[in-house]
Coordinates of C-alpha atoms and ligand atoms in Angstrom, one line a residue:
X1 CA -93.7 211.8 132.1
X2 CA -96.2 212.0 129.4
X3 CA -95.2 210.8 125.9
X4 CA -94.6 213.4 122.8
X5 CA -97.5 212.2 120.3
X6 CA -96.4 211.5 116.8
X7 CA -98.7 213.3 114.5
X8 CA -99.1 211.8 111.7
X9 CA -101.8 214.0 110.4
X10 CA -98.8 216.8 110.9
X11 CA -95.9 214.6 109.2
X12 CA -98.4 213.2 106.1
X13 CA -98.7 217.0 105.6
X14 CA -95.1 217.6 105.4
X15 CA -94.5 215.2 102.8
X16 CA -97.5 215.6 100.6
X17 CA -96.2 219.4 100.1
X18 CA -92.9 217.7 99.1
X19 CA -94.9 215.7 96.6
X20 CA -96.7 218.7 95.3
X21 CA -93.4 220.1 94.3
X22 CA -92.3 216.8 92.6
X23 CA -96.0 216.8 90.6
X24 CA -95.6 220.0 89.6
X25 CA -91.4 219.5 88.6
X26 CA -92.5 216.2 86.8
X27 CA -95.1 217.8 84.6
X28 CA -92.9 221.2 83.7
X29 CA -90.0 219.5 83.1
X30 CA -91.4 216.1 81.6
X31 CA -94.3 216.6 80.8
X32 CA -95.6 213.6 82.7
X33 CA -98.6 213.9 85.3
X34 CA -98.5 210.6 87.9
X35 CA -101.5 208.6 87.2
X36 CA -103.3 206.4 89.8
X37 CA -106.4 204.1 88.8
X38 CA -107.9 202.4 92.2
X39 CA -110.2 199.5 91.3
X40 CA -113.1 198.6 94.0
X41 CA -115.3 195.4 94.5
X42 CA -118.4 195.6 96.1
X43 CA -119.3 198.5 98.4
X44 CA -117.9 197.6 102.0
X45 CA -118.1 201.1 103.6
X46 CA -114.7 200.8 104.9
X47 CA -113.5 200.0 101.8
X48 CA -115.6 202.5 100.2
X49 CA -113.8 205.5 102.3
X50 CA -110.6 204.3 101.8
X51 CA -110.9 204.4 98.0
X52 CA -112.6 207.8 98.8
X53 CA -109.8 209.3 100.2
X54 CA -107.1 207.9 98.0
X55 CA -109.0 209.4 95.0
X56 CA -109.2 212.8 96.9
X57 CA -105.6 212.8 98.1
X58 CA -104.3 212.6 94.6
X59 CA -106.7 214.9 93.0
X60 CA -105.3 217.2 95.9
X61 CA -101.7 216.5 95.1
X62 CA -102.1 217.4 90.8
X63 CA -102.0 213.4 90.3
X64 CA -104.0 211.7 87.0
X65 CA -106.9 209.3 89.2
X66 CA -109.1 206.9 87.9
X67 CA -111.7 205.7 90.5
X68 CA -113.6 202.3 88.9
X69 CA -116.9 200.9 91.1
X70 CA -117.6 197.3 90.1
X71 CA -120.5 194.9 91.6
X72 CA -119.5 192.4 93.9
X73 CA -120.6 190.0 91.6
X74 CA -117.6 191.1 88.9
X75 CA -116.1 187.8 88.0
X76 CA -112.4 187.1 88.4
X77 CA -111.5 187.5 84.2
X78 CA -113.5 190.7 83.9
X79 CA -111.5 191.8 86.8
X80 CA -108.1 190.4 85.2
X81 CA -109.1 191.7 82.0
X82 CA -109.4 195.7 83.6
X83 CA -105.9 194.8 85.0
X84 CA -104.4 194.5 81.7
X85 CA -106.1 197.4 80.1
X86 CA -104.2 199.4 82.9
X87 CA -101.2 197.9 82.6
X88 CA -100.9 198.9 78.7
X89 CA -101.8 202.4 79.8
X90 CA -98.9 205.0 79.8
X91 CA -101.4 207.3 81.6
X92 CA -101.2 205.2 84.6
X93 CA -98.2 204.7 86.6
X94 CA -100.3 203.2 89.7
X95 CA -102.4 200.2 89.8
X96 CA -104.5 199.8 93.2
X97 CA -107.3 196.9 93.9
X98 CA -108.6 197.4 97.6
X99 CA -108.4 194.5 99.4
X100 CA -110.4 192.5 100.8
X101 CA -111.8 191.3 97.5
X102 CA -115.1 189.3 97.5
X103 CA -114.5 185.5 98.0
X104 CA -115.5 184.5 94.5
X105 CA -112.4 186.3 93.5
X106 CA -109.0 185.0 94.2
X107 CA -106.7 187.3 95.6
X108 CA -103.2 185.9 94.8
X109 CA -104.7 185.9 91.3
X110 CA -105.6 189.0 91.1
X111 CA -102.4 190.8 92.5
X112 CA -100.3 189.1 90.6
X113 CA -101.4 189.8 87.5
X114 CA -100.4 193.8 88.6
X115 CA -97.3 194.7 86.7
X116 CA -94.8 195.5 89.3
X117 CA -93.7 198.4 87.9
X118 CA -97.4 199.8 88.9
X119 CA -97.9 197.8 91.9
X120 CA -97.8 200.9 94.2
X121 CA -98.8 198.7 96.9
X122 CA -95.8 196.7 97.0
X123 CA -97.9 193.3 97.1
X124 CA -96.4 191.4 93.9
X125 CA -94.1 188.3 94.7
X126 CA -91.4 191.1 92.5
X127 CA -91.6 193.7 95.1
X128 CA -91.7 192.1 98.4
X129 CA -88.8 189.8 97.0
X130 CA -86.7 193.0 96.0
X131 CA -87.8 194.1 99.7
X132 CA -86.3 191.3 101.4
X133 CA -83.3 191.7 99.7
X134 CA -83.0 195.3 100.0
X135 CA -83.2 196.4 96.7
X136 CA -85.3 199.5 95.2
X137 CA -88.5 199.1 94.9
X138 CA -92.6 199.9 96.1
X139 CA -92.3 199.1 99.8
X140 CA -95.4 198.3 101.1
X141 CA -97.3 201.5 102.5
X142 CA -98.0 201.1 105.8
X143 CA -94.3 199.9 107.6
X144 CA -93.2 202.5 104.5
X145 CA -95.0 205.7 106.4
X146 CA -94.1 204.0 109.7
X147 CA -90.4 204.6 108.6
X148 CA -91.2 207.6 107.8
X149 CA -92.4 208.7 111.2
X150 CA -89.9 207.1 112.9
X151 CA -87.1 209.3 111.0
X152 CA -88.9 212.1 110.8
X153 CA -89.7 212.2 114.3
X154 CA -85.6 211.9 115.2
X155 CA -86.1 208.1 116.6
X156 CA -82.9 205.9 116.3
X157 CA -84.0 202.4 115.5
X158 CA -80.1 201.1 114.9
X159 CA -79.2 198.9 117.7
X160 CA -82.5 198.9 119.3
X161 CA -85.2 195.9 120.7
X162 CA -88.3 196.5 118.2
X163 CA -91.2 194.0 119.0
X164 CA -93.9 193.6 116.2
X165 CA -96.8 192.2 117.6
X166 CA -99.2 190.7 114.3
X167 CA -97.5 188.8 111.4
X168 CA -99.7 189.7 108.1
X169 CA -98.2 190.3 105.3
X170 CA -99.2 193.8 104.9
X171 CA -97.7 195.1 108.3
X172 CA -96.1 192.7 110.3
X173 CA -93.4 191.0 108.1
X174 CA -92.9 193.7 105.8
X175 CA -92.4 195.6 108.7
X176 CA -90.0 193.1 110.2
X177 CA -87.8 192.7 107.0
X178 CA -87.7 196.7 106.5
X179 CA -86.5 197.2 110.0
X180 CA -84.0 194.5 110.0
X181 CA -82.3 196.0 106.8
X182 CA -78.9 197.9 106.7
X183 CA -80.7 201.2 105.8
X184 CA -82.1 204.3 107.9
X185 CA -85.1 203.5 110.2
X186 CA -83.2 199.9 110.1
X187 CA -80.7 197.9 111.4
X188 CA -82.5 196.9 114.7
X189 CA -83.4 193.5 116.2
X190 CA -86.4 192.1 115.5
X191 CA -89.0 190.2 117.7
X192 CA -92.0 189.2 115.9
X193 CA -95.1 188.1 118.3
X194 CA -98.5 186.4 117.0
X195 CA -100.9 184.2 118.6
X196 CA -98.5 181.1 118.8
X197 CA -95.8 183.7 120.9
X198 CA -95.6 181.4 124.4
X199 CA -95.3 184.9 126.9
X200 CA -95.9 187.7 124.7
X201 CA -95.8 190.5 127.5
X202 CA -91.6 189.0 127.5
X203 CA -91.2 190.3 124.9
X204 CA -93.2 193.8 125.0
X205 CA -91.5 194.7 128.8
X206 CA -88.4 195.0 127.0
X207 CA -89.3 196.1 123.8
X208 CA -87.5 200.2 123.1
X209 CA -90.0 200.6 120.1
X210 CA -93.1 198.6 120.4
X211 CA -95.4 198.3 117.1
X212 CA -98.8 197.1 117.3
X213 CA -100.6 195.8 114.7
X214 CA -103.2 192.9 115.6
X215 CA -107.0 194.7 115.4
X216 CA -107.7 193.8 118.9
X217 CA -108.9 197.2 120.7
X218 CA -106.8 198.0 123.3
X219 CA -104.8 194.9 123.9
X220 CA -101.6 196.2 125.0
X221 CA -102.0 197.8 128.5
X222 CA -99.3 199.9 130.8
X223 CA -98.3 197.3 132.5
X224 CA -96.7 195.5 129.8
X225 CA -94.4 197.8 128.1
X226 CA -90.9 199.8 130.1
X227 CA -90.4 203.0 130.7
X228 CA -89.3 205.3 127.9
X229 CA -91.1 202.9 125.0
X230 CA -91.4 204.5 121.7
X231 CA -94.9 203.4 120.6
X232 CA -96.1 202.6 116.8
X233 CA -99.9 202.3 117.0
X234 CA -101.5 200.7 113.9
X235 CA -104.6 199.1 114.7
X236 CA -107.5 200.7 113.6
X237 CA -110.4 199.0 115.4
X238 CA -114.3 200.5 114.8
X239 CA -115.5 200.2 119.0
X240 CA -118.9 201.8 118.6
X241 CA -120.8 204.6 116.7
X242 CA -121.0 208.4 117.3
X243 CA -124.8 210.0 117.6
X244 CA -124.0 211.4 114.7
X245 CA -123.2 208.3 112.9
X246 CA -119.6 208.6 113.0
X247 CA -117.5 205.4 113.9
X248 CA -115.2 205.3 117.3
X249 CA -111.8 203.7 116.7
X250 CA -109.2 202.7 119.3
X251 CA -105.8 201.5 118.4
X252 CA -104.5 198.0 119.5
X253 CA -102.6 200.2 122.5
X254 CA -104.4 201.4 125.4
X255 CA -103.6 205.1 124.4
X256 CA -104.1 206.8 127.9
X257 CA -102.6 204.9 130.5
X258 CA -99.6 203.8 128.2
X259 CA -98.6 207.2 126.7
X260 CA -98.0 208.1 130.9
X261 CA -95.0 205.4 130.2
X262 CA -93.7 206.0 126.7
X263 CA -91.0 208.2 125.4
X264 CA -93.3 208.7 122.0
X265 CA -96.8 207.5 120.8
X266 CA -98.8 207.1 117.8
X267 CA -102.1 208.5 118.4
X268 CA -105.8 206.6 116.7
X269 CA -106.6 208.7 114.6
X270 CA -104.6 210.4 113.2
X271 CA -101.7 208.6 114.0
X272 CA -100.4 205.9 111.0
X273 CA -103.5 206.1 109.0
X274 CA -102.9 209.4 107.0
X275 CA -99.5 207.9 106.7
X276 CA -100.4 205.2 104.6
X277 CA -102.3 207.2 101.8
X278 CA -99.7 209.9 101.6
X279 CA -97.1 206.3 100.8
X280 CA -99.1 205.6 97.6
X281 CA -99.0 208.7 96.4
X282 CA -95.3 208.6 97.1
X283 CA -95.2 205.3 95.5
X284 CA -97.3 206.6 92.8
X285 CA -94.9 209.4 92.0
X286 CA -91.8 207.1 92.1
X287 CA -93.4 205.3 89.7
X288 CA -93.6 207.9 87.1
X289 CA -90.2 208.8 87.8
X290 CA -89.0 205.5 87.0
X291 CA -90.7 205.8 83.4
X292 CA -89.2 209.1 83.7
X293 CA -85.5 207.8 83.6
X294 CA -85.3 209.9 87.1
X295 CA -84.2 207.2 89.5
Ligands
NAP1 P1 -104.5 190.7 110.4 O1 -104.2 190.3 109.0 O2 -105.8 190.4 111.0 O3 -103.3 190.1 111.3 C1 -103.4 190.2 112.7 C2 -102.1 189.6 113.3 O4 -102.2 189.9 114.7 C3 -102.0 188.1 113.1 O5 -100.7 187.8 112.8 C4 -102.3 187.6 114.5 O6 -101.6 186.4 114.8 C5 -101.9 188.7 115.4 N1 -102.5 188.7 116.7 C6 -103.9 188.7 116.9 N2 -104.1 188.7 118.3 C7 -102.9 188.7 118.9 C8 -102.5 188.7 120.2 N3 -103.3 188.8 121.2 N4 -101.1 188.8 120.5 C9 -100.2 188.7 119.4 N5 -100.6 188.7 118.1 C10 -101.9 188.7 117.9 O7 -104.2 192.2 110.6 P2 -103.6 193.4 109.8 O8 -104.2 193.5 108.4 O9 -102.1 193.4 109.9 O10 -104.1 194.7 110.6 C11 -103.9 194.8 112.0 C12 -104.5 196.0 112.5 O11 -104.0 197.2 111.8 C13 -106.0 196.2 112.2 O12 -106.7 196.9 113.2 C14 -106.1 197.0 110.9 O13 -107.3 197.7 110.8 C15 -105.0 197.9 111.1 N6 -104.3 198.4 109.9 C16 -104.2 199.8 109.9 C17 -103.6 200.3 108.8 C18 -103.4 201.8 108.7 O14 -103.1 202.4 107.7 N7 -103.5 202.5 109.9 C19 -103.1 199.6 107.7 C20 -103.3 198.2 107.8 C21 -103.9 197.6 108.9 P3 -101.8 185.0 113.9 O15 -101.1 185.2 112.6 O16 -101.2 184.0 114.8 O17 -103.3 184.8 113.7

């Protein structure tokens, strides 16, 4: 048996159409265009792309987007101060700041001074507490797409053994809390593995949907998962360099010899990256439907 591959390249496309249609309805019928404003430090190329293809994705989508470049040397006020210049603006309903930030600048600080009603990455103390407790608001956008390939792609989470292997605070424990919630793409049981876990592959062997998300190429082999596994693939780890110049990435799952043993797989790439830009803009355009009166 080989495993059906979850596109998310296929499914991202699905719902950014949907989101055209909401743009376009938001603007003829309110008069209101979803702005974004993405705020970079420094010129990491990863982060560079990233902020690339946000920028592009809601220029493609009829969003409002701001792109601002700073020096890595931008101190933290200057930084805190652009912040609250967006904040006051009605033409933004979306505040990003790609992380990592340089070190001079402290993180906490900086996302906390987001107002939560722009935080469209679901970061702010506001929003992962309203998370927890199930209540509406910007759910973080990575476990948010991976929810939305799991529904999509017809896979019943209630009742089932999900193992989370990697506990930040951007995938692994938002994705634990979402899944654990009395919601679709929810109510399973939740087994959350890091580097402290005592056996690890215990808990993988009898995992029914198995999400990996620890940046260690390859880790999880066929051996260590069951037959029928539905797996959620979210490392994105940079293994070597085309000729021409392009990087190689490999997931955290060893893609060939584990999709022989799984029910469904996530592919790298093109698996739950595209997933987690299309989220913003989703966030992005809930955001403007809140100051809409809409939800
Ligand atoms: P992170 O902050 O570095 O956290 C990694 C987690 O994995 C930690 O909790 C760590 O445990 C755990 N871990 C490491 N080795 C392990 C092992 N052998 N067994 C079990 N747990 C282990 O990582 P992250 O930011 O969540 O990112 C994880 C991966 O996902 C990276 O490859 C990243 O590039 C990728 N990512 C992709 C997307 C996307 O859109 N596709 C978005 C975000 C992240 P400890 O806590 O004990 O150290």
């Amino acid at each position: 048996m080989s495993a059906t591959i979850i596109s998310g390249v296929e499914i991202a496309k699905a719902i950014r159409e949907e989101l055209k249609g909401e743009v376009a309805e938001l603007k003829e019928k309110h008069g209101i265009v979803p702005g974004l404003v993405t705020i970079l430090v420094g010129s990491d190329p990863g982060s560079v792309s990233y902020v690339t293809a946000k920028g592009k994705t809601a220029h493609a989508l009829g969003l409002y987007s701001e792109q601002i470049d700073l020096p890595a040397e931008t101190d933290e006020e200057e930084l805190l101060g652009l912040i609250d210049k967006y904040n006051k603006d009605d033409k933004i309903h979306g505040i990003l700041v790609q992380l990592p930030l340089p070190k001079h600048i402290n993180e906490g600080r900086v996302l906390y001074a987001i107002d939560p009603n722009k935080d469209v990455d679901g970061f702010h103390p506001v929003n992962v507490g309203k998370m927890v407790l199930g209540e509406q608001c910007f759910l973080p956008c990575t476990p948010h797409g991976i929810l939305e390939m799991l529904t999509r792609s017809g896979i019943e989470t209630s009742g089932k053994e999900v193992v989370i292997l990697g506990r930040s605070n951007i995938v692994g424990k938002p994705m634990a809390n979402l899944m654990l919630q009395k919601r679709p793409a929810g109510n399973a049981t939740i087994t959350l593995c890091h580097t402290r876990t005592k056996d690890t592959d215990f808990h993988t062997k009898r995992a029914d949907i198995l999400i990996a998300a620890v940046g260690v190429p390859n880790l999880v082999k066929a051996d260590q998962v069951k037959d029928g596994v539905v797996i959620i693939d979210v490392g994105v780890n940079r293994i070597g360099m085309s000729k021409s110049g392009k990087a190689i990435l490999a997931g955290d799952v060893e893609f060939d010899s584990v999709k022989e043993k799984a029910s469904f797989i996530t592919p790298v790439p093109g698996g739950v990256g595209p997933m987690t830009i299309t989220m913003l803009m989703k966030n992005t355009v809930q955001s403007a439907k809140q100051v809409a009166g809409l939800l």
